[in-house]
Amino acid sequence: MGGTTFEAREDATATWRELEAAAEGRRETTDAERADARAETRTFDAEGTPRLKLYRDSASWCPYSQKIWMQLEEKRIPYALERINMRCYGAKPRSFTAKVPSGALPVIELDGQTITESSVIAQVIEQEFTEHKSLLPYAPGSAEGSRATKLMRLERTLFSRWMQWITSSWSDATAQSEYCQVLDEVDAELAANGGGAYFMGEEFTLVDIAFAPFLERMAASILYYKGVKIEGNGGRWPNVDRWFAAISQRKSYAGIKSDYYTTAHDLPPQLGGCAENGDNAEARDAIDGVDGVNWRLPLGPLDENSLEPWWGVDDPRAARVEAALRVIGNRENVVRFAARGCGEAGQPAYSAPGASSFSAAPTIASLAYLRDRIGVPRDMSYPAARQFRAYLNWAIDSLAAL
Ligand SMILES: N[C@@H](CCC(=O)N[C@@H](CS)C(=O)NCC(=O)O)C(=O)O
């Protein structure tokens, strides 16, 4: 960007400095208690160095890291944070692989001791931070304790049925039916919890945390690759819906939840591919925004009937403020990143030396590149990303019409 032809254009667009001044002193109107994927540490107003350091993946893609992240947020345990790349998108620093040769995430350091494996980490956190609310308050061997263990096993069964279905197109109908049968069991367990929306009833527990990252990814990927709606299905899994609605209200989850678009595109590099079944074209195109409606102004209301159900309050203005502040606060990186979209390194694809007229093509390409790579929750929340994608499309359409 920035050639003389561009600067010579007359328009009323604010400069970055003006935008920065407008942003000065403004806070995102979203809840300050909500987890923030970009935070370097989380103190919960405690003083001193946290006992615990969490290593989780830089792009917020890893479901096992998300479990531990949510547990810490839910218990309000102060933690330091280091982001580590997953292999599918980057290298890991030697300082990390020296500690953890497998490179697997998540990892915690507690009082300097390195602990791996999310299920072990979760137990250690429960044992070590007894002054914080217990998320598994059941005696081993008690009826509730046995139920929690059974539900944790059910989560792994659901996970393996999902893997079989989502990564392969082989025997798709059988894989679908086997997956849906286990989801029926999950729904029945949620109905048989003695009341309340959570797996163990009224109480939110580690069982909900075990399911959350996976049900979230299943809802997105099964709709996108198989055309089957899990969340907001409106009939077959009403208790799963009630659970989605309840968990989505939690502050510990709202800031760390992804969206369908991000998940649909981040799973293939992690899993080595996801298989479409031919019934998914409509849902896929809608999630990608190629239908001309999704990601376009005016945006419809976001609620539990949306293509991607939204169970919280839809506040479009707050969402726009969040998106604007994130972009203004990180503008150098955003601009540098978007500029990758308008040509290959060393190949200014659209440059036209000496051209006297403004060419919108490089800017359009950069904006589209940025639009397609906004990550939730890494960059912003889903409502904010939705607004930002739609306004980028508005800018793209306006430039294309010049
Ligand atoms: N059983 C492990 C699984 C962890 C796992 O599979 N982590 C993946 C990311 S989701 C990982 O770190 N893989 C190495 C990499 O992608 O760099 C746990 O529960 O912690």
Short mmCIF file of C-alpha atoms and ligand atoms in Angstrom, two decimals:
data_model
loop_
_atom_site.label_atom_id
_atom_site.label_comp_id
_atom_site.label_asym_id
_atom_site.label_seq_id
_atom_site.Cartn_x
_atom_site.Cartn_y
_atom_site.Cartn_z
CA MET A 1 0.00 0.00 0.00
CA GLY A 2 1.00 3.60 0.08
CA GLY A 3 2.13 4.47 -3.48
CA THR A 4 1.68 8.06 -4.57
CA THR A 5 -1.51 7.31 -6.46
CA PHE A 6 -3.09 6.00 -3.26
CA GLU A 7 -2.04 8.95 -1.14
CA ALA A 8 -3.28 11.38 -3.74
CA ARG A 9 -6.82 10.10 -3.43
CA GLU A 10 -9.22 12.42 -1.74
CA ASP A 11 -11.32 10.78 0.88
CA ALA A 12 -12.57 11.32 4.37
CA THR A 13 -10.98 8.22 5.84
CA ALA A 14 -9.51 8.77 9.28
CA THR A 15 -5.77 8.28 9.71
CA TRP A 16 -4.45 5.68 12.12
CA ARG A 17 -3.46 8.52 14.46
CA GLU A 18 -7.00 9.87 14.47
CA LEU A 19 -8.37 6.40 15.09
CA GLU A 20 -5.92 5.90 17.92
CA ALA A 21 -7.03 9.18 19.48
CA ALA A 22 -10.67 8.11 19.16
CA ALA A 23 -9.86 4.77 20.80
CA GLU A 24 -7.94 6.44 23.63
CA GLY A 25 -9.52 5.71 26.98
CA ARG A 26 -12.20 3.49 25.48
CA ARG A 27 -12.56 0.02 26.75
CA GLU A 28 -14.17 -2.83 25.04
CA THR A 29 -17.65 -2.79 26.45
CA THR A 30 -17.49 -6.55 26.78
CA ASP A 31 -17.07 -7.89 30.28
CA ALA A 32 -13.62 -7.28 31.74
CA GLU A 33 -13.88 -10.66 33.48
CA ARG A 34 -14.09 -12.44 30.16
CA ALA A 35 -10.98 -14.41 29.26
CA ASP A 36 -8.81 -12.70 26.66
CA ALA A 37 -6.89 -14.93 24.25
CA ARG A 38 -4.20 -12.27 23.86
CA ALA A 39 -3.41 -11.78 27.56
CA GLU A 40 0.16 -12.48 28.69
CA THR A 41 -0.75 -13.18 32.29
CA ARG A 42 -3.92 -13.53 34.22
CA THR A 43 -3.75 -12.20 37.76
CA PHE A 44 -7.40 -12.05 38.83
CA ASP A 45 -6.19 -9.07 40.88
CA ALA A 46 -3.79 -11.23 42.92
CA GLU A 47 -0.35 -9.82 43.65
CA GLY A 48 3.00 -11.53 43.16
CA THR A 49 4.30 -14.03 40.64
CA PRO A 50 1.77 -16.77 39.85
CA ARG A 51 2.69 -20.30 40.97
CA LEU A 52 1.52 -21.65 37.66
CA LYS A 53 2.63 -21.11 34.08
CA LEU A 54 0.52 -22.45 31.22
CA TYR A 55 1.98 -23.32 27.84
CA ARG A 56 -0.75 -23.44 25.24
CA ASP A 57 -0.83 -23.12 21.46
CA SER A 58 -0.34 -19.73 19.84
CA ALA A 59 -3.39 -19.89 17.58
CA SER A 60 -5.79 -21.17 20.29
CA TRP A 61 -6.59 -24.24 18.19
CA CYS A 62 -5.65 -27.03 20.62
CA PRO A 63 -8.70 -28.49 22.42
CA TYR A 64 -6.61 -30.04 25.21
CA SER A 65 -5.04 -26.66 25.97
CA GLN A 66 -8.49 -25.12 25.92
CA LYS A 67 -9.59 -27.48 28.69
CA ILE A 68 -6.83 -26.34 31.04
CA TRP A 69 -7.28 -22.71 30.04
CA MET A 70 -10.98 -22.94 30.90
CA GLN A 71 -10.31 -24.69 34.20
CA LEU A 72 -7.91 -21.92 35.27
CA GLU A 73 -10.36 -19.23 34.19
CA GLU A 74 -13.27 -20.94 35.93
CA LYS A 75 -11.33 -21.35 39.17
CA ARG A 76 -9.75 -17.91 38.83
CA ILE A 77 -6.26 -19.22 39.44
CA PRO A 78 -3.60 -16.67 38.51
CA TYR A 79 -1.27 -17.88 35.76
CA ALA A 80 1.53 -16.80 33.50
CA LEU A 81 1.24 -17.80 29.88
CA GLU A 82 3.56 -18.78 27.05
CA ARG A 83 2.25 -19.46 23.59
CA ILE A 84 3.89 -22.27 21.66
CA ASN A 85 3.27 -23.11 18.01
CA MET A 86 1.70 -26.34 16.98
CA ARG A 87 3.81 -28.22 14.43
CA CYS A 88 1.22 -27.75 11.73
CA TYR A 89 1.83 -24.00 11.66
CA GLY A 90 5.25 -23.31 13.11
CA ALA A 91 8.37 -24.35 14.95
CA LYS A 92 8.63 -24.75 18.68
CA PRO A 93 11.36 -22.95 20.59
CA ARG A 94 14.23 -25.09 21.86
CA SER A 95 13.61 -23.80 25.36
CA PHE A 96 10.26 -25.62 25.19
CA THR A 97 11.35 -28.90 23.54
CA ALA A 98 14.24 -29.12 26.02
CA LYS A 99 11.60 -29.32 28.75
CA VAL A 100 9.02 -31.31 26.81
CA PRO A 101 10.70 -33.53 24.18
CA SER A 102 7.35 -34.67 22.70
CA GLY A 103 6.44 -31.03 22.09
CA ALA A 104 2.81 -31.80 23.02
CA LEU A 105 0.57 -29.14 24.49
CA PRO A 106 -0.75 -28.26 26.99
CA VAL A 107 1.99 -28.15 29.62
CA ILE A 108 2.07 -26.43 32.97
CA GLU A 109 4.90 -25.50 35.25
CA LEU A 110 3.76 -25.53 38.84
CA ASP A 111 6.24 -24.19 41.38
CA GLY A 112 8.85 -24.85 38.68
CA GLN A 113 7.85 -28.48 38.06
CA THR A 114 6.87 -29.44 34.51
CA ILE A 115 3.62 -31.40 34.12
CA THR A 116 2.19 -32.75 30.86
CA GLU A 117 -1.05 -34.50 29.74
CA SER A 118 -4.24 -32.52 30.14
CA SER A 119 -6.04 -35.09 32.32
CA VAL A 120 -3.08 -35.23 34.74
CA ILE A 121 -2.75 -31.45 34.72
CA ALA A 122 -6.46 -31.05 35.48
CA GLN A 123 -6.20 -33.36 38.50
CA VAL A 124 -3.07 -31.66 39.80
CA ILE A 125 -4.76 -28.26 39.57
CA GLU A 126 -7.72 -29.57 41.56
CA GLN A 127 -5.40 -31.04 44.21
CA GLU A 128 -3.05 -28.08 44.51
CA PHE A 129 -5.49 -25.18 44.53
CA THR A 130 -7.93 -26.31 47.18
CA GLU A 131 -8.59 -22.72 48.24
CA HIS A 132 -10.34 -22.30 44.86
CA LYS A 133 -13.75 -23.78 44.12
CA SER A 134 -13.52 -27.52 43.38
CA LEU A 135 -14.69 -28.55 39.94
CA LEU A 136 -14.84 -32.21 40.85
CA PRO A 137 -16.18 -32.27 44.41
CA TYR A 138 -16.98 -35.98 44.53
CA ALA A 139 -15.40 -38.66 46.67
CA PRO A 140 -13.85 -41.46 44.63
CA GLY A 141 -16.24 -44.38 44.68
CA SER A 142 -19.30 -42.23 45.42
CA ALA A 143 -22.25 -42.44 43.05
CA GLU A 144 -21.42 -38.98 41.67
CA GLY A 145 -17.72 -39.80 41.38
CA SER A 146 -18.54 -42.94 39.37
CA ARG A 147 -20.94 -41.01 37.18
CA ALA A 148 -18.30 -38.38 36.46
CA THR A 149 -15.80 -41.10 35.47
CA LYS A 150 -18.39 -42.77 33.23
CA LEU A 151 -19.15 -39.44 31.55
CA MET A 152 -15.47 -38.74 30.95
CA ARG A 153 -15.26 -42.12 29.19
CA LEU A 154 -18.35 -41.30 27.15
CA GLU A 155 -16.64 -38.10 26.01
CA ARG A 156 -13.71 -40.15 24.64
CA THR A 157 -16.10 -42.53 22.85
CA LEU A 158 -17.87 -39.58 21.25
CA PHE A 159 -14.47 -38.19 20.28
CA SER A 160 -13.38 -41.38 18.52
CA ARG A 161 -16.68 -41.67 16.62
CA TRP A 162 -16.27 -38.07 15.53
CA MET A 163 -12.70 -38.74 14.35
CA GLN A 164 -13.84 -41.75 12.34
CA TRP A 165 -16.57 -39.77 10.64
CA ILE A 166 -14.89 -36.41 10.11
CA THR A 167 -11.57 -37.62 8.74
CA SER A 168 -12.93 -40.11 6.23
CA SER A 169 -15.62 -40.38 3.58
CA TRP A 170 -15.51 -44.16 3.75
CA SER A 171 -18.86 -45.67 4.94
CA ASP A 172 -20.12 -42.20 5.63
CA ALA A 173 -23.69 -43.24 6.47
CA THR A 174 -22.51 -45.85 8.98
CA ALA A 175 -20.02 -43.45 10.54
CA GLN A 176 -22.78 -40.83 10.81
CA SER A 177 -25.20 -43.23 12.43
CA GLU A 178 -22.56 -44.47 14.90
CA TYR A 179 -21.63 -40.93 15.86
CA CYS A 180 -25.26 -39.84 16.25
CA GLN A 181 -26.04 -42.84 18.44
CA VAL A 182 -23.34 -41.82 20.90
CA LEU A 183 -24.57 -38.24 20.80
CA ASP A 184 -28.04 -39.65 21.66
CA GLU A 185 -26.41 -41.23 24.72
CA VAL A 186 -24.81 -37.90 25.64
CA ASP A 187 -28.18 -36.21 25.31
CA ALA A 188 -29.82 -38.89 27.49
CA GLU A 189 -27.11 -38.44 30.14
CA LEU A 190 -27.77 -34.71 30.18
CA ALA A 191 -31.47 -35.49 30.72
CA ALA A 192 -30.69 -37.93 33.53
CA ASN A 193 -28.64 -35.57 35.67
CA GLY A 194 -31.27 -34.83 38.29
CA GLY A 195 -32.03 -31.38 36.88
CA GLY A 196 -29.83 -28.53 35.72
CA ALA A 197 -28.22 -27.97 32.37
CA TYR A 198 -24.79 -29.47 33.10
CA PHE A 199 -23.56 -33.05 33.03
CA MET A 200 -23.56 -33.34 36.81
CA GLY A 201 -26.79 -31.35 37.25
CA GLU A 202 -26.80 -27.78 38.53
CA GLU A 203 -23.05 -27.79 39.17
CA PHE A 204 -20.60 -26.91 36.45
CA THR A 205 -17.73 -29.41 36.70
CA LEU A 206 -14.63 -30.81 35.00
CA VAL A 207 -16.95 -33.09 33.03
CA ASP A 208 -18.37 -30.04 31.24
CA ILE A 209 -14.83 -28.82 30.65
CA ALA A 210 -13.89 -32.20 29.16
CA PHE A 211 -16.78 -32.02 26.68
CA ALA A 212 -16.68 -28.30 25.83
CA PRO A 213 -13.74 -28.04 23.40
CA PHE A 214 -14.85 -31.17 21.57
CA LEU A 215 -18.59 -30.52 21.32
CA GLU A 216 -17.67 -27.06 20.07
CA ARG A 217 -15.44 -28.51 17.33
CA MET A 218 -17.96 -31.22 16.48
CA ALA A 219 -20.79 -28.70 16.02
CA ALA A 220 -18.68 -26.64 13.60
CA SER A 221 -17.03 -29.42 11.63
CA ILE A 222 -19.99 -31.76 11.30
CA LEU A 223 -22.11 -28.95 9.90
CA TYR A 224 -19.35 -27.75 7.56
CA TYR A 225 -18.11 -31.12 6.27
CA LYS A 226 -21.21 -33.32 6.66
CA GLY A 227 -24.14 -30.88 6.54
CA VAL A 228 -25.57 -32.12 9.87
CA LYS A 229 -26.56 -29.57 12.48
CA ILE A 230 -25.64 -30.61 16.03
CA GLU A 231 -26.09 -27.30 17.85
CA GLY A 232 -29.52 -25.72 17.56
CA ASN A 233 -30.78 -28.81 15.78
CA GLY A 234 -34.22 -28.10 17.19
CA GLY A 235 -35.22 -31.64 17.94
CA ARG A 236 -32.91 -34.61 18.18
CA TRP A 237 -30.55 -33.37 20.92
CA PRO A 238 -32.51 -30.85 23.05
CA ASN A 239 -30.42 -31.44 26.17
CA VAL A 240 -27.21 -30.86 24.24
CA ASP A 241 -28.73 -27.56 23.12
CA ARG A 242 -29.61 -26.65 26.68
CA TRP A 243 -26.02 -27.45 27.68
CA PHE A 244 -24.62 -25.26 24.85
CA ALA A 245 -26.90 -22.43 25.99
CA ALA A 246 -25.79 -22.77 29.62
CA ILE A 247 -22.06 -23.09 29.02
CA SER A 248 -22.03 -20.22 26.54
CA GLN A 249 -23.14 -17.87 29.33
CA ARG A 250 -20.04 -18.62 31.38
CA LYS A 251 -17.39 -15.93 31.41
CA SER A 252 -14.70 -18.60 31.45
CA TYR A 253 -15.97 -19.87 28.10
CA ALA A 254 -17.18 -16.79 26.24
CA GLY A 255 -13.66 -15.48 25.66
CA ILE A 256 -12.11 -18.78 24.65
CA LYS A 257 -14.77 -20.21 22.38
CA SER A 258 -14.00 -20.42 18.68
CA ASP A 259 -16.42 -19.95 15.77
CA TYR A 260 -17.53 -22.29 12.98
CA TYR A 261 -15.46 -20.60 10.30
CA THR A 262 -12.21 -20.71 12.27
CA THR A 263 -12.76 -24.31 13.40
CA ALA A 264 -13.74 -25.58 9.95
CA HIS A 265 -10.47 -24.21 8.58
CA ASP A 266 -8.14 -25.03 11.46
CA LEU A 267 -9.06 -28.72 11.78
CA PRO A 268 -7.70 -30.00 8.42
CA PRO A 269 -4.09 -28.96 9.11
CA GLN A 270 -4.30 -30.56 12.55
CA LEU A 271 -6.01 -33.78 11.44
CA GLY A 272 -4.41 -34.18 8.02
CA GLY A 273 -7.73 -33.38 6.31
CA CYS A 274 -11.48 -33.53 6.85
CA ALA A 275 -13.80 -35.34 4.43
CA GLU A 276 -16.86 -33.72 2.89
CA ASN A 277 -19.80 -36.04 2.25
CA GLY A 278 -21.64 -34.16 -0.48
CA ASP A 279 -24.54 -33.15 1.78
CA ASN A 280 -22.63 -30.20 3.11
CA ALA A 281 -22.41 -27.74 0.18
CA GLU A 282 -25.07 -25.37 1.44
CA ALA A 283 -23.78 -25.21 5.02
CA ARG A 284 -20.15 -25.00 3.86
CA ASP A 285 -20.85 -22.10 1.52
CA ALA A 286 -22.90 -20.29 4.16
CA ILE A 287 -20.14 -20.65 6.77
CA ASP A 288 -17.56 -19.47 4.25
CA GLY A 289 -19.75 -16.53 3.33
CA VAL A 290 -19.94 -17.33 -0.40
CA ASP A 291 -23.73 -17.10 -0.38
CA GLY A 292 -23.62 -13.32 -0.34
CA VAL A 293 -25.46 -13.20 2.99
CA ASN A 294 -23.20 -14.43 5.76
CA TRP A 295 -20.47 -11.81 6.39
CA ARG A 296 -22.39 -9.12 4.54
CA LEU A 297 -24.10 -5.95 5.76
CA PRO A 298 -26.75 -5.61 6.97
CA LEU A 299 -26.08 -8.46 9.36
CA GLY A 300 -29.13 -10.23 10.72
CA PRO A 301 -29.65 -10.82 14.42
CA LEU A 302 -27.42 -13.32 16.14
CA ASP A 303 -29.46 -15.72 18.24
CA GLU A 304 -30.08 -19.38 18.89
CA ASN A 305 -31.77 -19.70 15.47
CA SER A 306 -28.78 -18.37 13.56
CA LEU A 307 -26.83 -20.69 11.30
CA GLU A 308 -24.23 -20.52 14.04
CA PRO A 309 -26.33 -20.29 17.19
CA TRP A 310 -25.47 -17.50 19.57
CA TRP A 311 -26.74 -18.15 23.05
CA GLY A 312 -25.68 -14.89 24.65
CA VAL A 313 -26.74 -11.27 24.25
CA ASP A 314 -26.13 -9.91 20.75
CA ASP A 315 -24.76 -6.40 21.08
CA PRO A 316 -23.58 -5.40 17.59
CA ARG A 317 -22.21 -2.06 18.76
CA ALA A 318 -20.07 -3.65 21.47
CA ALA A 319 -18.89 -6.19 18.92
CA ARG A 320 -17.85 -3.42 16.49
CA VAL A 321 -16.01 -1.56 19.27
CA GLU A 322 -14.18 -4.76 20.19
CA ALA A 323 -13.14 -5.35 16.57
CA ALA A 324 -12.09 -1.73 16.08
CA LEU A 325 -9.99 -1.63 19.26
CA ARG A 326 -8.27 -4.88 18.40
CA VAL A 327 -7.35 -3.64 14.94
CA ILE A 328 -6.27 -0.16 16.05
CA GLY A 329 -4.21 -1.59 18.93
CA ASN A 330 -2.43 -4.07 16.69
CA ARG A 331 -2.43 -2.09 13.47
CA GLU A 332 1.19 -2.52 12.44
CA ASN A 333 0.93 -6.29 12.54
CA VAL A 334 -2.51 -6.25 10.94
CA VAL A 335 -1.33 -4.10 8.02
CA ARG A 336 1.85 -6.11 7.54
CA PHE A 337 -0.14 -9.33 7.61
CA ALA A 338 -2.83 -8.10 5.22
CA ALA A 339 -0.18 -6.88 2.79
CA ARG A 340 0.86 -10.50 2.26
CA GLY A 341 -2.37 -10.88 0.37
CA CYS A 342 -1.44 -8.59 -2.49
CA GLY A 343 1.53 -10.37 -4.00
CA GLU A 344 4.30 -12.84 -3.45
CA ALA A 345 7.43 -11.82 -1.62
CA GLY A 346 9.63 -9.90 -4.03
CA GLN A 347 6.87 -9.92 -6.63
CA PRO A 348 4.75 -6.81 -6.39
CA ALA A 349 1.99 -8.47 -8.38
CA TYR A 350 -0.19 -5.42 -8.84
CA SER A 351 2.37 -2.66 -9.05
CA ALA A 352 2.00 -0.41 -12.02
CA PRO A 353 4.93 2.03 -11.97
CA GLY A 354 3.95 5.39 -13.32
CA ALA A 355 0.29 4.54 -13.41
CA SER A 356 -1.79 7.63 -13.10
CA SER A 357 -4.99 6.03 -11.89
CA PHE A 358 -5.67 4.40 -8.56
CA SER A 359 -5.73 0.61 -8.63
CA ALA A 360 -7.97 -0.95 -6.01
CA ALA A 361 -6.84 -4.50 -6.73
CA PRO A 362 -3.96 -4.75 -4.22
CA THR A 363 -6.08 -3.29 -1.44
CA ILE A 364 -8.99 -5.59 -2.25
CA ALA A 365 -6.65 -8.59 -2.25
CA SER A 366 -5.17 -7.54 1.10
CA LEU A 367 -8.55 -6.99 2.71
CA ALA A 368 -9.83 -10.35 1.47
CA TYR A 369 -6.68 -12.06 2.74
CA LEU A 370 -7.23 -10.51 6.15
CA ARG A 371 -10.97 -11.31 6.17
CA ASP A 372 -10.31 -14.99 5.50
CA ARG A 373 -7.76 -15.27 8.30
CA ILE A 374 -9.43 -13.62 11.28
CA GLY A 375 -9.13 -16.25 13.99
CA VAL A 376 -11.61 -16.67 16.83
CA PRO A 377 -10.78 -16.48 19.73
CA ARG A 378 -7.14 -15.70 18.85
CA ASP A 379 -7.91 -12.27 17.38
CA MET A 380 -11.37 -11.42 18.73
CA SER A 381 -14.69 -12.94 19.74
CA TYR A 382 -17.15 -14.39 17.23
CA PRO A 383 -19.59 -11.42 17.28
CA ALA A 384 -16.66 -9.04 16.73
CA ALA A 385 -15.18 -11.18 13.95
CA ARG A 386 -18.56 -11.37 12.25
CA GLN A 387 -18.82 -7.59 12.23
CA PHE A 388 -15.25 -7.16 11.07
CA ARG A 389 -15.62 -9.67 8.22
CA ALA A 390 -18.81 -7.94 7.08
CA TYR A 391 -17.24 -4.47 7.17
CA LEU A 392 -14.22 -5.76 5.28
CA ASN A 393 -16.61 -7.08 2.64
CA TRP A 394 -18.29 -3.70 2.55
CA ALA A 395 -14.90 -2.04 1.96
CA ILE A 396 -14.03 -4.63 -0.70
CA ASP A 397 -17.32 -4.11 -2.52
CA SER A 398 -16.94 -0.34 -2.33
CA LEU A 399 -13.43 -0.49 -3.76
CA ALA A 400 -14.49 -2.90 -6.48
CA ALA A 401 -17.20 -0.47 -7.55
CA LEU A 402 -14.72 2.40 -8.07
N1 LIG B 1 -3.17 -36.62 25.47
C1 LIG B 1 -2.65 -35.29 25.33
C2 LIG B 1 -2.97 -34.83 23.94
C3 LIG B 1 -2.38 -33.48 23.66
C4 LIG B 1 -2.29 -33.20 22.17
O1 LIG B 1 -2.64 -34.02 21.31
N2 LIG B 1 -1.80 -32.02 21.86
C5 LIG B 1 -1.56 -31.65 20.50
C6 LIG B 1 -2.28 -30.36 20.12
S1 LIG B 1 -4.03 -30.45 20.24
C7 LIG B 1 -0.09 -31.33 20.32
O2 LIG B 1 0.51 -30.63 21.10
N3 LIG B 1 0.51 -31.83 19.25
C8 LIG B 1 1.83 -31.43 18.87
C9 LIG B 1 1.79 -30.29 17.92
O3 LIG B 1 0.80 -30.13 17.20
O4 LIG B 1 2.74 -29.52 17.88
C10 LIG B 1 -3.30 -34.39 26.38
O5 LIG B 1 -4.44 -34.66 26.77
O6 LIG B 1 -2.65 -33.42 26.82
#
